[in-house]
């Protein structure tokens, strides 16, 4: 018998239960059941767990994506996206068996997801086209899978190893580096990446040297070659283990510091340089300081909401809540976005088929599954949405993603920028260099013109101008007293030619010191011609007049018949005119056939750590400069020799009517001696600009001044006594 009151309470509980059952029945009847869409997933482990090194942390991202998609009323609203977990243990045999077993079992698989290990993914990807299946991977980066002929239906949300090359080249362009060295580990995948990198460098118009190595010893030799080539920007393609050997050797060879920039291919583990058998941690820290590392972007830094309605930061918080205390995976964001790629592709295909067949979407899954498989390829190919890893788009199966730049700063990896493959752009910030500026891509070779110091040029020019002033004074004296017997007997008109010739030579000295510091290149070329004419004509007028006067003395002195002989000045002018005509013919021909131009002579470089100075000397030059110079030297040399001979022959002559014959002879000796010594010295020291300019100018000024003084000072003294 029931206790009093118990029966009433039981009745109340039964009534509540009946009401709840009625409510649940109504709810079930009013909520249509969703159809499952099954995708086949390949992971290192068969369950949605976090075990295993390769796939750890990925299932949490996949589950989060499935939950977000199935809770989303805008994507696959009538369906549940289901992942069929398959473990491959990274074994090609197991992976292949799992794939074929699943293909012959229900439910039908509309797409393949995952793969993780390249050896497993390769076999499955080559088989998938025979079932009209598209495969999407979230972490296979091998360049092998970019081959569309071999893997025609393969896509990946993670950038390929090849996609790091445009990021590297863009970084080089950003810093205006055009001369680089590549150092790569010569193994299959890295060799493929390096081959494509070489093509990119050539296309970008960059100069590079490629050094491949197979072990630590060969890496040491390649680093020595890089140092000998004076390469400053080094692109490194090698795994983490080999990176330790490379940077230990780089430290020993001093291939680090503010003069060098290393650009490495990631990803590497955090503080990977702290372990090295041959170098200390401090040595390794110094060697890697400032190195730039290109890496995968785990999540976008943008604050914009993604396709799921979350920001990348919100997604990451939810992901870490799921894997709290367990190992994460750097590719978890790509795994999350990958599931969304599949969901959006399925949604697009279902909508297309519904519009084409006017069939409720829920009935399409199994009735037209073959059509769905075929259309899935195009739908994935046209993917375009904002994911947690950035913009998700594909080009020939490869992700047009974002590459992260990190720099090792004070022993830590610091994010310093991103590369956006979609528009080949770069965004850098917080990049730090050990010097004040980014390293140069080579020792800067600077050509430095050797110029005559302005003070030296002014000093020599003042001396030449003083000579011109003195010549003008003598010219005034010669003209004013030309009818005085003592001056008249010395042929004043020929004396005038001597003075004019000397003025030309003084002006030549003033022009000799002009160079690129004071005049333009075009003016310098004109100046070359002017200087040549001025020196040649000045010498001919001055020495030609003295030569003709000496010749007259010689003719008179050697007159064996002792007849009265008068050689008028007009004949002497004729001699000067003939000599001047020869100058005009030679110089005009030279100018017409082989004109003088501005030439540059380089000298041994003066090496420096950052800048190598190459001294360059401006000079007048032509194609056959030596030949033309030889013609003039032979002609003038013969004239000097003959003049010297005449002066020697008449050294004892003392004819009152020819009162300056003795001084003219001395002037001839002076010119001959000074020309021989001056020309010899100028050729010996022609590479030493300042010394050559000073000595050449001084010899010319001294020779010209002595000549003027020998010819005119005695006349001035005589006239002083007369007056």
XYZ file of C-alpha atoms in Angstrom:
723
model
C 0.000 0.000 0.000
C 1.276 3.370 -0.904
C 1.933 5.938 1.722
C -0.557 8.796 1.930
C 0.184 11.536 -0.589
C 2.595 9.449 -2.673
C 0.037 8.524 -5.292
C -0.766 12.157 -5.965
C 2.880 13.094 -6.441
C 3.408 10.205 -8.862
C 0.484 11.399 -10.931
C 2.002 14.877 -11.178
C 5.380 13.484 -12.393
C 3.663 11.315 -15.015
C 1.743 14.295 -16.255
C 4.919 16.391 -16.654
C 6.612 13.578 -18.544
C 3.699 13.251 -20.963
C 3.800 17.015 -21.635
C 7.580 16.960 -22.344
C 7.171 14.011 -24.716
C 4.459 15.846 -26.589
C 6.658 18.966 -26.933
C 9.639 16.860 -28.151
C 7.417 15.048 -30.662
C 6.215 18.317 -32.108
C 9.816 19.646 -32.291
C 11.109 16.573 -34.115
C 8.251 16.636 -36.570
C 8.761 20.339 -37.329
C 12.598 20.119 -37.746
C 13.519 18.427 -41.040
C 16.444 16.023 -40.833
C 19.670 17.217 -42.555
C 21.417 15.070 -45.147
C 25.038 14.189 -44.498
C 27.690 15.171 -47.033
C 30.722 12.979 -46.532
C 34.253 13.980 -47.309
C 37.107 11.566 -46.902
C 39.904 12.772 -44.664
C 43.426 11.389 -44.525
C 45.369 12.002 -41.340
C 48.293 10.344 -39.609
C 45.822 8.948 -37.060
C 42.443 7.364 -37.613
C 40.552 9.225 -34.884
C 39.907 12.870 -34.234
C 42.611 12.946 -31.604
C 45.743 14.943 -31.028
C 48.246 12.127 -31.168
C 51.190 11.963 -33.497
C 53.730 14.634 -34.355
C 52.723 15.370 -37.945
C 48.996 15.692 -37.428
C 48.904 16.981 -33.869
C 46.542 19.878 -33.349
C 44.896 19.547 -36.758
C 41.761 17.579 -35.798
C 40.776 20.356 -33.387
C 40.849 22.892 -36.236
C 38.900 20.540 -38.524
C 36.248 19.875 -35.870
C 35.908 23.603 -35.203
C 35.438 24.240 -38.917
C 32.822 21.475 -39.218
C 30.956 22.897 -36.238
C 31.018 26.449 -37.634
C 29.848 25.252 -41.060
C 27.059 23.035 -39.768
C 25.831 25.851 -37.514
C 25.851 28.312 -40.408
C 22.463 28.799 -42.085
C 23.969 30.420 -45.186
C 26.245 27.568 -46.221
C 24.920 24.019 -46.775
C 21.783 24.940 -44.860
C 20.081 21.584 -45.552
C 23.147 19.455 -44.960
C 25.613 18.304 -42.384
C 29.221 18.204 -43.507
C 30.789 15.035 -42.165
C 34.463 14.092 -42.066
C 35.333 10.425 -42.481
C 38.578 10.083 -40.529
C 41.150 7.721 -42.006
C 44.560 7.036 -40.499
C 47.513 6.507 -42.830
C 50.371 6.519 -40.290
C 52.328 8.247 -43.082
C 52.710 4.845 -44.705
C 52.059 4.790 -48.484
C 50.864 1.184 -48.373
C 48.385 1.845 -45.565
C 47.234 5.080 -47.149
C 46.573 3.433 -50.515
C 44.645 0.564 -48.914
C 42.534 2.946 -46.855
C 41.714 4.945 -49.977
C 40.633 2.000 -52.104
C 38.649 0.372 -49.282
C 36.755 3.589 -48.661
C 35.945 4.097 -52.320
C 34.009 0.843 -52.410
C 32.090 1.499 -49.223
C 29.135 3.718 -48.456
C 28.482 6.553 -47.996
C 29.802 8.066 -51.248
C 32.744 10.461 -50.873
C 32.371 13.774 -52.634
C 35.908 15.025 -52.042
C 39.246 14.039 -50.506
C 40.837 16.058 -47.734
C 44.294 15.917 -46.201
C 47.170 13.615 -46.920
C 49.788 15.286 -44.708
C 52.714 13.096 -45.745
C 53.935 13.599 -49.307
C 54.538 9.902 -49.887
C 50.908 9.071 -49.066
C 49.442 12.144 -50.738
C 51.279 11.429 -53.973
C 49.718 7.995 -54.480
C 46.224 9.130 -53.526
C 46.414 12.272 -55.696
C 47.448 10.286 -58.751
C 44.522 7.897 -58.193
C 41.847 10.493 -57.382
C 41.181 11.627 -60.996
C 40.013 8.116 -61.916
C 37.093 8.571 -59.483
C 36.534 12.180 -60.594
C 37.572 13.267 -57.137
C 39.224 16.519 -56.166
C 41.746 16.458 -53.344
C 42.588 19.317 -51.009
C 45.608 19.335 -48.693
C 46.348 21.701 -45.847
C 50.051 21.047 -45.191
C 51.769 19.418 -48.186
C 54.274 21.997 -49.439
C 56.450 19.899 -51.748
C 57.005 21.541 -55.169
C 56.299 18.176 -56.770
C 52.553 18.702 -56.378
C 52.582 21.814 -58.563
C 52.805 19.504 -61.582
C 49.257 19.654 -63.022
C 49.912 16.853 -65.484
C 50.807 14.464 -62.687
C 48.320 15.770 -60.110
C 45.482 17.332 -62.154
C 42.873 17.506 -59.355
C 45.117 18.443 -56.441
C 44.725 21.694 -54.488
C 46.296 22.964 -51.287
C 45.459 25.770 -48.910
C 49.057 26.072 -47.727
C 51.510 27.862 -50.036
C 53.899 25.632 -51.925
C 57.632 25.749 -51.296
C 57.815 27.318 -54.756
C 55.605 30.181 -53.589
C 58.399 31.376 -51.306
C 60.504 32.319 -54.331
C 58.368 35.310 -55.413
C 58.473 36.485 -51.794
C 62.270 36.303 -51.778
C 62.608 38.101 -55.112
C 60.158 40.803 -53.993
C 62.235 41.313 -50.857
C 65.367 41.736 -52.973
C 63.612 44.285 -55.150
C 62.376 46.171 -52.089
C 65.927 46.757 -50.853
C 67.314 47.326 -54.378
C 69.564 44.283 -54.126
C 70.560 43.124 -57.605
C 73.616 40.992 -56.852
C 73.098 37.904 -54.708
C 74.464 34.453 -53.972
C 72.315 31.359 -53.512
C 73.413 28.546 -51.229
C 71.235 25.437 -51.380
C 71.253 21.885 -50.109
C 71.324 19.714 -53.211
C 68.459 17.364 -52.430
C 65.392 16.718 -54.574
C 62.806 19.184 -53.261
C 65.233 22.011 -52.543
C 66.923 21.525 -55.917
C 63.532 21.977 -57.612
C 62.859 25.104 -55.571
C 66.314 26.471 -56.360
C 65.908 25.826 -60.080
C 62.712 27.878 -60.088
C 64.418 30.547 -57.958
C 67.179 30.866 -60.549
C 64.569 31.444 -63.254
C 62.898 34.113 -61.119
C 66.205 35.875 -60.495
C 67.035 35.875 -64.196
C 63.587 37.226 -65.023
C 64.067 39.982 -62.446
C 67.364 40.952 -64.093
C 69.528 40.075 -61.100
C 73.106 38.866 -61.055
C 73.678 35.804 -58.924
C 76.075 32.991 -58.208
C 74.646 29.582 -57.301
C 76.418 27.301 -54.840
C 75.039 23.833 -54.122
C 76.309 21.490 -51.427
C 75.583 17.957 -50.245
C 77.184 17.884 -46.796
C 78.798 20.090 -44.175
C 82.253 19.879 -45.768
C 81.042 20.950 -49.196
C 78.999 23.710 -47.538
C 82.240 25.049 -46.034
C 83.866 25.190 -49.456
C 80.857 26.928 -50.995
C 80.849 29.554 -48.256
C 84.501 30.319 -48.971
C 83.639 30.801 -52.641
C 80.803 33.144 -51.705
C 83.163 35.224 -49.582
C 85.739 35.367 -52.384
C 83.054 36.588 -54.793
C 82.263 39.462 -52.410
C 78.576 38.505 -52.353
C 76.774 40.258 -49.495
C 73.183 39.066 -49.928
C 72.878 35.305 -49.464
C 69.724 33.284 -50.145
C 69.844 30.071 -48.138
C 67.811 26.989 -49.034
C 68.527 24.208 -46.552
C 66.844 22.387 -43.704
C 67.188 23.243 -40.050
C 69.907 20.704 -39.317
C 72.067 21.884 -42.183
C 71.382 25.514 -41.245
C 73.294 24.996 -37.998
C 76.363 23.764 -39.883
C 76.124 26.595 -42.402
C 75.946 29.378 -39.825
C 78.698 27.869 -37.707
C 80.955 27.994 -40.776
C 79.658 31.461 -41.626
C 80.782 32.609 -38.187
C 84.254 31.169 -38.734
C 84.514 32.905 -42.122
C 83.106 36.186 -40.769
C 80.172 36.024 -43.209
C 77.841 37.818 -40.836
C 77.267 41.228 -39.340
C 76.271 44.570 -40.814
C 77.837 43.861 -44.212
C 75.734 40.760 -44.903
C 72.063 39.847 -45.215
C 70.914 36.221 -45.022
C 67.479 35.303 -46.371
C 66.442 31.801 -45.322
C 63.630 29.446 -46.256
C 61.517 28.404 -43.289
C 59.892 27.082 -41.388
C 62.418 26.357 -38.655
C 61.701 25.563 -35.029
C 61.982 28.327 -32.462
C 65.561 29.238 -31.532
C 66.883 26.526 -33.816
C 70.383 28.010 -33.667
C 70.855 27.221 -29.973
C 72.099 23.717 -30.800
C 75.417 23.309 -32.592
C 78.221 20.836 -32.124
C 81.085 23.073 -33.271
C 80.085 26.606 -32.257
C 78.915 28.041 -28.958
C 75.447 29.506 -28.493
C 76.897 33.001 -28.391
C 78.775 32.440 -31.650
C 75.649 31.085 -33.319
C 73.584 33.973 -31.972
C 76.013 36.441 -33.545
C 76.043 34.552 -36.850
C 72.249 34.476 -37.272
C 71.556 37.990 -35.952
C 69.627 39.994 -38.537
C 68.815 37.003 -40.756
C 65.448 37.167 -42.527
C 63.356 34.001 -42.607
C 60.382 33.463 -44.902
C 57.716 31.401 -43.182
C 54.109 30.277 -43.370
C 51.564 32.680 -41.920
C 49.722 30.758 -39.198
C 46.903 33.279 -39.141
C 46.134 36.596 -40.756
C 46.896 39.754 -38.804
C 43.821 41.424 -40.277
C 40.929 42.407 -38.010
C 38.334 41.840 -40.741
C 35.771 39.123 -40.216
C 36.274 35.941 -42.181
C 33.766 33.734 -44.003
C 32.820 32.159 -40.673
C 31.928 35.515 -39.132
C 34.934 35.421 -36.815
C 38.074 37.472 -36.902
C 41.334 35.499 -37.186
C 42.119 36.387 -33.568
C 38.737 35.063 -32.374
C 39.301 31.840 -34.274
C 42.737 31.402 -32.710
C 41.343 31.854 -29.191
C 38.696 29.191 -29.813
C 41.280 26.873 -31.350
C 43.631 27.173 -28.376
C 40.742 26.517 -26.008
C 40.181 23.202 -27.778
C 43.845 22.177 -27.662
C 44.484 23.553 -24.189
C 47.545 21.841 -22.766
C 48.179 19.839 -25.915
C 50.489 20.281 -28.878
C 49.381 22.713 -31.556
C 50.152 22.601 -35.254
C 51.452 25.543 -37.335
C 49.127 24.505 -40.181
C 45.918 24.509 -38.119
C 44.665 27.696 -39.806
C 45.172 26.172 -43.256
C 43.286 23.055 -42.107
C 40.404 25.224 -40.884
C 40.262 27.206 -44.127
C 40.514 23.970 -46.098
C 37.267 22.639 -44.657
C 35.609 25.926 -45.556
C 36.899 25.597 -49.134
C 35.150 22.229 -49.390
C 31.942 23.506 -47.810
C 31.703 26.530 -50.100
C 32.483 24.414 -53.159
C 29.769 21.886 -52.235
C 27.285 24.653 -51.575
C 28.041 26.249 -54.941
C 27.719 22.959 -56.834
C 24.448 22.052 -55.115
C 22.962 25.429 -55.975
C 24.066 25.083 -59.602
C 22.571 21.598 -59.910
C 19.342 22.687 -58.248
C 18.948 25.595 -60.636
C 19.714 23.367 -63.609
C 17.381 20.486 -62.632
C 14.736 22.203 -60.510
C 15.157 19.440 -57.918
C 15.087 20.028 -54.149
C 18.658 20.329 -52.893
C 18.190 17.585 -50.326
C 17.600 14.993 -53.068
C 20.646 15.927 -55.132
C 23.303 14.336 -52.993
C 22.943 10.786 -54.142
C 20.961 11.158 -57.330
C 23.628 13.263 -59.072
C 26.731 12.503 -57.101
C 28.788 11.866 -60.259
C 27.907 15.334 -61.533
C 28.831 16.767 -58.170
C 32.300 15.202 -58.297
C 32.974 16.669 -61.723
C 31.704 20.125 -60.806
C 33.626 20.160 -57.539
C 36.916 20.729 -59.373
C 35.671 23.925 -60.998
C 34.067 25.107 -57.776
C 37.283 24.670 -55.802
C 39.258 26.281 -58.609
C 37.055 29.402 -58.378
C 37.421 29.706 -54.608
C 37.657 33.272 -53.382
C 36.960 34.161 -49.753
C 38.551 35.667 -46.674
C 39.874 32.982 -44.358
C 41.762 32.955 -41.095
C 45.031 32.645 -43.065
C 44.180 35.513 -45.387
C 42.639 35.632 -48.826
C 41.987 32.099 -50.106
C 42.441 31.777 -53.856
C 44.113 29.229 -56.104
C 46.229 29.338 -59.225
C 46.838 25.991 -60.904
C 46.073 24.256 -57.641
C 48.512 26.293 -55.550
C 47.404 28.775 -52.927
C 47.844 32.454 -53.678
C 48.551 33.064 -50.051
C 50.511 35.273 -47.726
C 54.130 34.656 -46.783
C 55.405 35.813 -43.421
C 58.766 37.533 -43.002
C 60.521 37.060 -39.691
C 63.847 38.493 -38.602
C 66.150 37.240 -35.895
C 66.587 40.211 -33.583
C 68.597 39.918 -30.365
C 68.128 36.172 -30.257
C 64.387 36.101 -31.004
C 62.252 35.651 -34.118
C 60.296 38.845 -34.738
C 57.551 39.356 -37.325
C 58.686 42.105 -39.658
C 56.361 41.880 -42.633
C 54.221 39.968 -45.082
C 54.228 39.196 -48.795
C 50.913 39.045 -50.646
C 51.081 36.748 -53.662
C 47.750 37.970 -55.023
C 49.214 41.313 -56.129
C 52.956 40.743 -55.596
C 53.108 43.363 -52.854
C 55.057 43.581 -49.642
C 54.477 45.210 -46.262
C 57.488 45.560 -43.966
C 57.849 47.036 -40.516
C 60.320 46.913 -37.642
C 63.179 45.588 -39.782
C 66.433 46.205 -37.934
C 69.928 46.200 -39.399
C 73.189 46.002 -37.529
C 74.395 49.018 -39.482
C 72.662 52.317 -40.093
C 71.251 51.078 -43.415
C 70.494 47.782 -45.152
C 73.679 46.025 -46.317
C 74.920 46.780 -49.811
C 74.683 43.933 -52.286
C 78.354 44.433 -53.151
C 81.304 46.588 -52.300
C 80.379 49.923 -53.787
C 82.770 50.746 -56.610
C 83.027 54.506 -56.961
C 84.940 56.160 -59.756
C 86.606 59.285 -58.462
C 87.995 61.790 -60.938
C 91.484 62.946 -60.180
C 91.253 66.691 -60.291
C 93.831 69.432 -60.052
C 93.332 71.177 -56.701
C 91.836 74.598 -57.237
C 94.532 76.327 -55.178
C 97.243 74.693 -57.277
C 95.511 75.629 -60.518
C 95.089 79.231 -59.387
C 98.756 79.466 -58.387
C 100.005 78.197 -61.767
C 97.485 80.360 -63.633
C 98.652 83.455 -61.754
C 102.218 82.693 -62.809
C 101.086 82.264 -66.428
C 99.103 85.503 -66.288
C 102.170 87.281 -64.968
C 104.045 85.927 -67.985
C 101.309 87.228 -70.282
C 101.520 90.629 -68.616
C 105.292 90.641 -69.100
C 104.861 89.651 -72.766
C 102.382 92.483 -73.288
C 104.864 94.940 -71.756
C 107.552 93.695 -74.144
C 105.084 93.922 -77.028
C 104.309 97.516 -76.113
C 108.028 98.236 -75.902
C 108.693 96.522 -79.253
C 105.965 98.488 -81.020
C 106.794 101.828 -79.418
C 110.515 101.668 -80.167
C 110.382 99.708 -83.407
C 112.008 102.573 -85.305
C 114.840 102.985 -82.830
C 118.041 101.698 -84.388
C 118.796 99.097 -81.744
C 115.290 97.624 -81.920
C 114.901 98.022 -85.642
C 118.088 96.068 -86.337
C 116.618 93.043 -84.463
C 113.611 92.719 -86.815
C 110.798 94.008 -84.550
C 108.076 92.334 -86.607
C 109.646 88.931 -86.025
C 109.992 89.891 -82.378
C 106.253 90.505 -82.368
C 105.703 86.950 -83.623
C 107.861 85.674 -80.775
C 105.786 87.619 -78.244
C 102.440 86.472 -79.703
C 103.663 82.878 -79.731
C 104.725 83.149 -76.080
C 101.321 84.593 -75.119
C 99.643 81.589 -76.774
C 101.887 79.256 -74.780
C 101.079 81.056 -71.506
C 97.372 80.736 -72.319
C 97.903 77.040 -72.957
C 99.181 76.685 -69.381
C 96.020 78.359 -68.070
C 93.865 75.925 -70.056
C 95.973 72.903 -69.104
C 94.626 72.767 -65.550
C 90.940 72.927 -66.472
C 89.129 69.627 -65.862
C 85.730 68.190 -64.968
C 85.702 70.071 -61.681
C 85.334 73.372 -63.517
C 83.898 72.558 -66.947
C 81.425 70.122 -68.486
C 82.332 67.014 -70.491
C 81.304 68.673 -73.753
C 83.387 71.743 -72.994
C 86.315 69.509 -72.084
C 86.268 67.927 -75.556
C 86.265 71.375 -77.185
C 89.059 72.390 -74.851
C 91.167 69.434 -76.022
C 91.179 70.799 -79.559
C 91.753 74.402 -78.463
C 94.730 73.458 -76.277
C 96.335 71.419 -79.054
C 96.057 74.247 -81.556
C 97.193 76.860 -79.064
C 100.363 75.010 -78.075
C 101.264 74.029 -81.638
C 100.675 77.492 -83.110
C 102.310 79.269 -80.165
C 105.419 77.089 -80.440
C 105.603 77.595 -84.215
C 105.271 81.390 -83.967
C 107.807 81.781 -81.166
C 110.362 79.159 -82.093
C 109.747 79.581 -85.834
C 110.637 83.266 -85.624
C 113.775 82.507 -83.610
C 114.640 79.689 -86.001
C 114.282 81.951 -89.044
C 116.485 84.642 -87.461
C 119.118 82.030 -86.600
C 118.917 80.702 -90.131
C 119.593 84.214 -91.480
C 122.676 84.543 -89.289
C 123.876 81.128 -90.422
C 123.378 81.967 -94.106
C 125.248 85.232 -93.777
C 128.003 83.698 -91.696
C 128.563 80.813 -94.099
C 128.687 83.053 -97.176
C 132.017 81.863 -98.585
C 132.072 84.429 -101.382
C 131.960 87.158 -98.810
C 129.499 89.020 -100.948
C 127.200 91.497 -99.401
C 124.035 89.594 -98.622
C 120.820 91.038 -97.269
C 118.064 88.672 -96.260
C 114.950 90.712 -95.704
C 112.364 89.990 -93.034
C 109.815 88.963 -95.635
C 111.796 85.784 -96.313
C 111.894 85.055 -92.624
C 108.138 85.538 -92.443
C 107.909 83.075 -95.316
C 109.761 80.459 -93.270
C 107.393 80.993 -90.328
C 104.411 80.824 -92.697
C 105.596 77.490 -94.117
C 106.025 76.051 -90.625
C 102.602 77.382 -89.640
C 101.065 75.870 -92.776
C 102.484 72.471 -91.859
C 100.848 72.811 -88.412
C 97.525 73.690 -89.992
C 97.667 70.716 -92.379
C 98.543 68.221 -89.626
C 96.073 69.551 -87.057
C 93.215 69.966 -89.535
C 93.690 66.426 -90.833
C 93.818 65.117 -87.272
C 90.669 66.984 -86.341
C 88.784 65.817 -89.438
C 89.886 62.177 -89.470
C 90.303 61.381 -85.792
C 88.912 64.163 -83.582
C 89.962 64.497 -79.983
C 87.479 63.385 -77.330
C 87.347 63.104 -73.573
C 89.064 59.929 -72.439
C 89.161 58.310 -69.012
C 92.078 56.368 -67.623
C 91.406 54.175 -64.602
C 94.001 53.311 -61.999
C 94.272 50.490 -59.453
C 91.422 50.661 -56.964
C 91.912 51.852 -53.435
C 90.059 49.083 -51.538
C 87.819 49.772 -48.570
C 85.382 47.723 -46.499
C 82.254 49.265 -47.968
C 83.450 51.515 -50.771
C 86.224 50.877 -53.269
C 87.500 54.072 -54.842
C 88.688 53.764 -58.433
C 90.796 56.779 -59.414
C 89.965 58.041 -62.900
C 92.001 60.548 -64.865
C 90.519 62.758 -67.571
C 92.620 63.230 -70.652
C 92.330 64.103 -74.306
C 92.240 61.042 -76.509
C 91.461 59.769 -79.990
C 91.542 56.434 -81.759
C 95.073 56.985 -83.091
C 96.251 59.502 -80.543
C 99.760 58.025 -80.281
C 100.218 58.107 -84.057
C 99.230 61.768 -84.373
C 101.375 62.686 -81.409
C 104.317 60.906 -83.010
C 103.853 62.876 -86.251
C 103.905 66.189 -84.379
C 106.844 65.154 -82.201
C 108.881 64.072 -85.217
C 108.122 67.311 -87.066
C 108.806 69.552 -84.063
C 111.768 67.445 -83.014
C 113.465 67.819 -86.373
C 112.849 71.557 -86.187
C 114.438 71.676 -82.717
C 117.433 69.639 -83.833
C 117.973 71.805 -86.894
C 117.545 74.967 -84.852
C 120.044 73.701 -82.294
C 122.475 72.928 -85.097
C 122.145 76.424 -86.557
C 122.624 78.010 -83.143
C 125.741 75.939 -82.521
C 127.174 76.823 -85.916
C 126.706 80.528 -85.273
C 127.804 80.564 -81.634
C 130.874 82.724 -82.354
C 129.118 85.170 -84.654
C 129.149 88.762 -83.502
C 127.635 90.980 -86.156
C 126.614 94.464 -85.008
C 123.865 94.581 -87.608
C 122.388 91.498 -86.082
C 122.646 92.666 -82.519
C 120.494 89.979 -80.901
C 121.914 86.938 -82.719
C 123.762 85.801 -79.606
C 120.625 85.971 -77.448
C 118.518 84.289 -80.107
C 120.982 81.411 -80.151
C 120.782 81.143 -76.367
C 117.007 81.150 -76.617
C 117.142 78.265 -79.074
C 119.317 76.279 -76.668
C 116.906 77.109 -73.873
C 113.890 75.894 -75.820
C 115.595 72.687 -76.927
C 116.836 71.793 -73.452
C 113.566 72.653 -71.714
C 111.454 70.781 -74.281
C 113.555 67.622 -74.013
C 113.605 67.616 -70.209
C 109.983 68.698 -69.819
C 108.640 66.168 -72.334
C 110.618 63.367 -70.718
C 109.425 64.163 -67.213
C 105.805 64.594 -68.318
C 105.797 61.117 -69.868
C 107.355 59.531 -66.791
C 104.844 61.015 -64.331
C 101.801 61.302 -66.598
C 99.755 59.050 -64.264
C 100.323 61.414 -61.333
C 98.084 64.251 -62.299
C 99.102 66.966 -59.857
C 102.836 66.397 -60.245
C 102.548 66.206 -64.029
C 100.512 69.413 -64.175
C 102.879 71.350 -61.920
C 106.135 70.220 -63.540
C 104.846 70.544 -67.111
C 103.454 74.002 -66.399
C 106.609 75.164 -64.637
C 108.872 73.957 -67.442
C 106.708 75.706 -70.041
C 106.486 78.928 -68.025
C 110.204 78.871 -67.257
C 111.181 78.143 -70.863
C 108.887 80.836 -72.247
C 109.895 83.434 -69.679
C 113.623 82.834 -70.205
C 113.137 83.137 -73.959
C 111.308 86.452 -73.636
C 113.889 87.787 -71.232
C 116.826 86.729 -73.423
C 115.288 88.399 -76.451
C 113.934 91.616 -74.911
C 115.682 92.422 -71.622
C 118.969 93.356 -73.390
C 116.997 95.654 -75.689
C 115.230 97.281 -72.759
C 118.542 97.806 -70.994
C 120.114 99.276 -74.133
C 117.183 101.614 -74.676
C 117.398 102.708 -71.049
C 121.004 103.767 -71.629
C 120.143 105.529 -74.865
C 117.185 107.367 -73.403
